[in-house]
Amino acid sequence: MGTIKCIGILTSGGDAPGMNAAIRAVTRSAIFNNIEVKGIYHGYRGLISGEIKPFKTENVSNIIQQGGTILKTARCKEFQTPEGRQLAYDTLRHEGIDALVVIGGDGSLTGARIFAQEFDYPIIGLPGTIDNDLYGTDLTIGYDTALNTIMDAVDKIRDTASSHERLFFIEVMGRDAGFLALNGAIATGCEAAIIPEISTEIDQLKELVENGFRKSKNSSIVLVAESPTTGGAMQLAERVKNEYPQYDVRVTILGHIQRGGSPSATDRILASRLGAAAIDALLEGQRNVMVGIRNDEIVYVPFSKAVKHDKPINRELLDTLRRLSI
Ligand code: F6P
């Protein structure tokens, strides 16, 4: 591999708070190491159509505190085709971009893995998703902020839940993972979290209702991870209405509010460390790895592992939630 003189950076898939801090860190760290930077807009779509602009240090000023992504993002079907990826490669050659830094979640890093293999092209991935579902990293950029957003929302809903003595199902994001639901439930003192990781093992609703919810209180809040496996909050509420009509049940779906907002300190620091480490990785000759964090240490995780392995839920957290909701 020749020396890397110019890198491209893009954000892809669902946005996550802290992506801007990561863009800033990658850009500044590259320039610090005399590497040129080009910002690619709208993710892989912009790579195909050539929406690219040179980035100087001032292009990333005053963005560390902003949610969303200044580079915009997209979910790009064309990049899933060999023809689309060929066009993307042609753009990279035309622009003189020697390596890519891709900030995104599972789908985006899967795309990066295929592209890197197909064209023998160096790519470094950064885990950017509120879902925290990438294997090999303890945290993903955006997860902590989303968790705090969930905490604020649930605290508010608790006021009305307890005034009306109602049972609330609150649906949170996470795609097929229950990290937001489980840790959100612990952080807000919920009665339970219904998560996909254990949905096939037990009927979580039945267990919950038959244990009588919380005996010392007349209201209850249950966090439900969105997923076909849990059925989602609406479906669970329907079941309660039919099977346990004694409960006055309500549903709140938090939705995209979870993806917005100024990133937390944890996310800003994480994004800054991972962004700087992405440039170190390239300088060390690493390629086709995701930069992650484990036990507070930077780690390189091959794309194949990061996207293909299921990240396990910590069962001790489930047990903690159960014990504290008596
Ligand atoms: O992957 C992030 C995420 O917010 C998931 O939690 C959610 O299922 C999905 O994206 C929603 O995507 P979209 O904004 O494209 O509907």
PDB file of N, CA and C in Angstrom, residues 60-108:
ATOM      1  N   VAL A  60     -14.621  22.181  10.299  1.00  0.00           N
ATOM      2  CA  VAL A  60     -15.174  21.392  11.409  1.00  0.00           C
ATOM      3  C   VAL A  60     -15.165  22.202  12.714  1.00  0.00           C
ATOM      4  N   SER A  61     -15.071  23.534  12.586  1.00  0.00           N
ATOM      5  CA  SER A  61     -15.132  24.373  13.785  1.00  0.00           C
ATOM      6  C   SER A  61     -16.560  24.446  14.290  1.00  0.00           C
ATOM      7  N   ASN A  62     -16.702  24.520  15.599  1.00  0.00           N
ATOM      8  CA  ASN A  62     -18.004  24.787  16.197  1.00  0.00           C
ATOM      9  C   ASN A  62     -19.054  23.713  15.893  1.00  0.00           C
ATOM     10  N   ILE A  63     -18.616  22.464  15.744  1.00  0.00           N
ATOM     11  CA  ILE A  63     -19.600  21.395  15.471  1.00  0.00           C
ATOM     12  C   ILE A  63     -19.606  20.311  16.547  1.00  0.00           C
ATOM     13  N   ILE A  64     -18.631  20.349  17.459  1.00  0.00           N
ATOM     14  CA  ILE A  64     -18.514  19.252  18.433  1.00  0.00           C
ATOM     15  C   ILE A  64     -19.807  19.096  19.254  1.00  0.00           C
ATOM     16  N   GLN A  65     -20.497  20.222  19.448  1.00  0.00           N
ATOM     17  CA  GLN A  65     -21.693  20.213  20.308  1.00  0.00           C
ATOM     18  C   GLN A  65     -22.993  19.969  19.536  1.00  0.00           C
ATOM     19  N   GLN A  66     -22.893  19.853  18.213  1.00  0.00           N
ATOM     20  CA  GLN A  66     -24.123  19.726  17.409  1.00  0.00           C
ATOM     21  C   GLN A  66     -24.522  18.273  17.179  1.00  0.00           C
ATOM     22  N   GLY A  67     -25.829  18.005  17.299  1.00  0.00           N
ATOM     23  CA  GLY A  67     -26.347  16.680  16.941  1.00  0.00           C
ATOM     24  C   GLY A  67     -26.404  16.528  15.430  1.00  0.00           C
ATOM     25  N   GLY A  68     -26.837  15.376  14.952  1.00  0.00           N
ATOM     26  CA  GLY A  68     -26.923  15.134  13.505  1.00  0.00           C
ATOM     27  C   GLY A  68     -25.552  14.990  12.888  1.00  0.00           C
ATOM     28  N   THR A  69     -25.473  15.234  11.571  1.00  0.00           N
ATOM     29  CA  THR A  69     -24.173  15.181  10.895  1.00  0.00           C
ATOM     30  C   THR A  69     -24.083  16.275   9.841  1.00  0.00           C
ATOM     31  N   ILE A  70     -23.028  17.081   9.904  1.00  0.00           N
ATOM     32  CA  ILE A  70     -22.878  18.162   8.909  1.00  0.00           C
ATOM     33  C   ILE A  70     -22.659  17.585   7.517  1.00  0.00           C
ATOM     34  N   LEU A  71     -22.220  16.330   7.439  1.00  0.00           N
ATOM     35  CA  LEU A  71     -22.007  15.704   6.127  1.00  0.00           C
ATOM     36  C   LEU A  71     -23.294  15.112   5.560  1.00  0.00           C
ATOM     37  N   LYS A  72     -24.392  15.224   6.314  1.00  0.00           N
ATOM     38  CA  LYS A  72     -25.665  14.589   5.928  1.00  0.00           C
ATOM     39  C   LYS A  72     -25.455  13.070   5.832  1.00  0.00           C
ATOM     40  N   THR A  73     -26.566  12.365   5.711  1.00  0.00           N
ATOM     41  CA  THR A  73     -26.453  10.908   5.644  1.00  0.00           C
ATOM     42  C   THR A  73     -27.578  10.351   4.791  1.00  0.00           C
ATOM     43  N   ALA A  74     -27.442   9.105   4.422  1.00  0.00           N
ATOM     44  CA  ALA A  74     -28.480   8.472   3.599  1.00  0.00           C
ATOM     45  C   ALA A  74     -28.350   6.962   3.728  1.00  0.00           C
ATOM     46  N   ARG A  75     -29.434   6.277   3.389  1.00  0.00           N
ATOM     47  CA  ARG A  75     -29.356   4.814   3.242  1.00  0.00           C
ATOM     48  C   ARG A  75     -29.378   4.576   1.732  1.00  0.00           C
ATOM     49  N   CYS A  76     -28.289   4.047   1.175  1.00  0.00           N
ATOM     50  CA  CYS A  76     -28.119   4.032  -0.276  1.00  0.00           C
ATOM     51  C   CYS A  76     -28.243   2.621  -0.864  1.00  0.00           C
ATOM     52  N   LYS A  77     -29.333   2.412  -1.599  1.00  0.00           N
ATOM     53  CA  LYS A  77     -29.580   1.102  -2.225  1.00  0.00           C
ATOM     54  C   LYS A  77     -28.566   0.831  -3.347  1.00  0.00           C
ATOM     55  N   GLU A  78     -28.186   1.903  -4.081  1.00  0.00           N
ATOM     56  CA  GLU A  78     -27.304   1.731  -5.246  1.00  0.00           C
ATOM     57  C   GLU A  78     -25.946   1.153  -4.844  1.00  0.00           C
ATOM     58  N   PHE A  79     -25.496   1.512  -3.640  1.00  0.00           N
ATOM     59  CA  PHE A  79     -24.191   1.021  -3.188  1.00  0.00           C
ATOM     60  C   PHE A  79     -24.242  -0.484  -2.913  1.00  0.00           C
ATOM     61  N   GLN A  80     -25.449  -1.008  -2.810  1.00  0.00           N
ATOM     62  CA  GLN A  80     -25.585  -2.458  -2.585  1.00  0.00           C
ATOM     63  C   GLN A  80     -25.410  -3.244  -3.885  1.00  0.00           C
ATOM     64  N   THR A  81     -25.278  -2.534  -5.022  1.00  0.00           N
ATOM     65  CA  THR A  81     -25.101  -3.230  -6.302  1.00  0.00           C
ATOM     66  C   THR A  81     -23.638  -3.096  -6.753  1.00  0.00           C
ATOM     67  N   PRO A  82     -23.109  -4.086  -7.496  1.00  0.00           N
ATOM     68  CA  PRO A  82     -21.728  -3.983  -7.998  1.00  0.00           C
ATOM     69  C   PRO A  82     -21.530  -2.757  -8.878  1.00  0.00           C
ATOM     70  N   GLU A  83     -22.564  -2.394  -9.657  1.00  0.00           N
ATOM     71  CA  GLU A  83     -22.455  -1.215 -10.544  1.00  0.00           C
ATOM     72  C   GLU A  83     -22.293   0.059  -9.713  1.00  0.00           C
ATOM     73  N   GLY A  84     -23.074   0.165  -8.651  1.00  0.00           N
ATOM     74  CA  GLY A  84     -23.003   1.343  -7.775  1.00  0.00           C
ATOM     75  C   GLY A  84     -21.625   1.441  -7.123  1.00  0.00           C
ATOM     76  N   ARG A  85     -21.122   0.309  -6.668  1.00  0.00           N
ATOM     77  CA  ARG A  85     -19.808   0.326  -5.998  1.00  0.00           C
ATOM     78  C   ARG A  85     -18.698   0.675  -6.997  1.00  0.00           C
ATOM     79  N   GLN A  86     -18.849   0.230  -8.247  1.00  0.00           N
ATOM     80  CA  GLN A  86     -17.848   0.586  -9.275  1.00  0.00           C
ATOM     81  C   GLN A  86     -17.827   2.108  -9.470  1.00  0.00           C
ATOM     82  N   LEU A  87     -19.024   2.710  -9.520  1.00  0.00           N
ATOM     83  CA  LEU A  87     -19.092   4.168  -9.686  1.00  0.00           C
ATOM     84  C   LEU A  87     -18.425   4.874  -8.495  1.00  0.00           C
ATOM     85  N   ALA A  88     -18.657   4.326  -7.300  1.00  0.00           N
ATOM     86  CA  ALA A  88     -18.042   4.904  -6.096  1.00  0.00           C
ATOM     87  C   ALA A  88     -16.515   4.820  -6.193  1.00  0.00           C
ATOM     88  N   TYR A  89     -16.033   3.690  -6.648  1.00  0.00           N
ATOM     89  CA  TYR A  89     -14.576   3.505  -6.783  1.00  0.00           C
ATOM     90  C   TYR A  89     -14.004   4.499  -7.809  1.00  0.00           C
ATOM     91  N   ASP A  90     -14.736   4.668  -8.909  1.00  0.00           N
ATOM     92  CA  ASP A  90     -14.288   5.615  -9.938  1.00  0.00           C
ATOM     93  C   ASP A  90     -14.174   7.023  -9.352  1.00  0.00           C
ATOM     94  N   THR A  91     -15.155   7.398  -8.524  1.00  0.00           N
ATOM     95  CA  THR A  91     -15.102   8.733  -7.887  1.00  0.00           C
ATOM     96  C   THR A  91     -13.847   8.857  -7.018  1.00  0.00           C
ATOM     97  N   LEU A  92     -13.577   7.812  -6.237  1.00  0.00           N
ATOM     98  CA  LEU A  92     -12.414   7.879  -5.339  1.00  0.00           C
ATOM     99  C   LEU A  92     -11.123   8.063  -6.136  1.00  0.00           C
ATOM    100  N   ARG A  93     -11.009   7.326  -7.237  1.00  0.00           N
ATOM    101  CA  ARG A  93      -9.817   7.449  -8.104  1.00  0.00           C
ATOM    102  C   ARG A  93      -9.728   8.867  -8.677  1.00  0.00           C
ATOM    103  N   HIS A  94     -10.856   9.336  -9.180  1.00  0.00           N
ATOM    104  CA  HIS A  94     -10.916  10.657  -9.793  1.00  0.00           C
ATOM    105  C   HIS A  94     -10.528  11.763  -8.805  1.00  0.00           C
ATOM    106  N   GLU A  95     -10.965  11.601  -7.548  1.00  0.00           N
ATOM    107  CA  GLU A  95     -10.711  12.629  -6.517  1.00  0.00           C
ATOM    108  C   GLU A  95      -9.338  12.466  -5.863  1.00  0.00           C
ATOM    109  N   GLY A  96      -8.647  11.392  -6.187  1.00  0.00           N
ATOM    110  CA  GLY A  96      -7.325  11.141  -5.571  1.00  0.00           C
ATOM    111  C   GLY A  96      -7.432  10.816  -4.088  1.00  0.00           C
ATOM    112  N   ILE A  97      -8.514  10.147  -3.716  1.00  0.00           N
ATOM    113  CA  ILE A  97      -8.700   9.760  -2.299  1.00  0.00           C
ATOM    114  C   ILE A  97      -8.102   8.363  -2.093  1.00  0.00           C
ATOM    115  N   ASP A  98      -7.116   8.279  -1.168  1.00  0.00           N
ATOM    116  CA  ASP A  98      -6.371   7.019  -0.995  1.00  0.00           C
ATOM    117  C   ASP A  98      -6.993   6.083   0.029  1.00  0.00           C
ATOM    118  N   ALA A  99      -7.847   6.614   0.909  1.00  0.00           N
ATOM    119  CA  ALA A  99      -8.464   5.772   1.946  1.00  0.00           C
ATOM    120  C   ALA A  99      -9.741   6.459   2.424  1.00  0.00           C
ATOM    121  N   LEU A 100     -10.617   5.665   2.998  1.00  0.00           N
ATOM    122  CA  LEU A 100     -11.910   6.197   3.462  1.00  0.00           C
ATOM    123  C   LEU A 100     -12.083   5.980   4.960  1.00  0.00           C
ATOM    124  N   VAL A 101     -12.722   6.943   5.611  1.00  0.00           N
ATOM    125  CA  VAL A 101     -13.201   6.699   6.981  1.00  0.00           C
ATOM    126  C   VAL A 101     -14.727   6.759   6.917  1.00  0.00           C
ATOM    127  N   VAL A 102     -15.357   5.664   7.313  1.00  0.00           N
ATOM    128  CA  VAL A 102     -16.821   5.553   7.259  1.00  0.00           C
ATOM    129  C   VAL A 102     -17.362   5.530   8.685  1.00  0.00           C
ATOM    130  N   ILE A 103     -18.258   6.461   8.974  1.00  0.00           N
ATOM    131  CA  ILE A 103     -18.878   6.501  10.314  1.00  0.00           C
ATOM    132  C   ILE A 103     -20.325   6.039  10.157  1.00  0.00           C
ATOM    133  N   GLY A 104     -20.664   4.928  10.792  1.00  0.00           N
ATOM    134  CA  GLY A 104     -22.031   4.437  10.638  1.00  0.00           C
ATOM    135  C   GLY A 104     -22.257   3.166  11.429  1.00  0.00           C
ATOM    136  N   GLY A 105     -23.412   2.584  11.210  1.00  0.00           N
ATOM    137  CA  GLY A 105     -23.794   1.380  11.953  1.00  0.00           C
ATOM    138  C   GLY A 105     -23.559   0.118  11.148  1.00  0.00           C
ATOM    139  N   ASP A 106     -24.308  -0.885  11.517  1.00  0.00           N
ATOM    140  CA  ASP A 106     -24.157  -2.223  10.952  1.00  0.00           C
ATOM    141  C   ASP A 106     -24.220  -2.249   9.415  1.00  0.00           C
ATOM    142  N   GLY A 107     -25.255  -1.643   8.834  1.00  0.00           N
ATOM    143  CA  GLY A 107     -25.438  -1.664   7.380  1.00  0.00           C
ATOM    144  C   GLY A 107     -24.295  -0.930   6.679  1.00  0.00           C
ATOM    145  N   SER A 108     -23.891   0.201   7.248  1.00  0.00           N
ATOM    146  CA  SER A 108     -22.842   1.016   6.623  1.00  0.00           C
ATOM    147  C   SER A 108     -21.500   0.296   6.655  1.00  0.00           C
TER     148      SER A 108
END
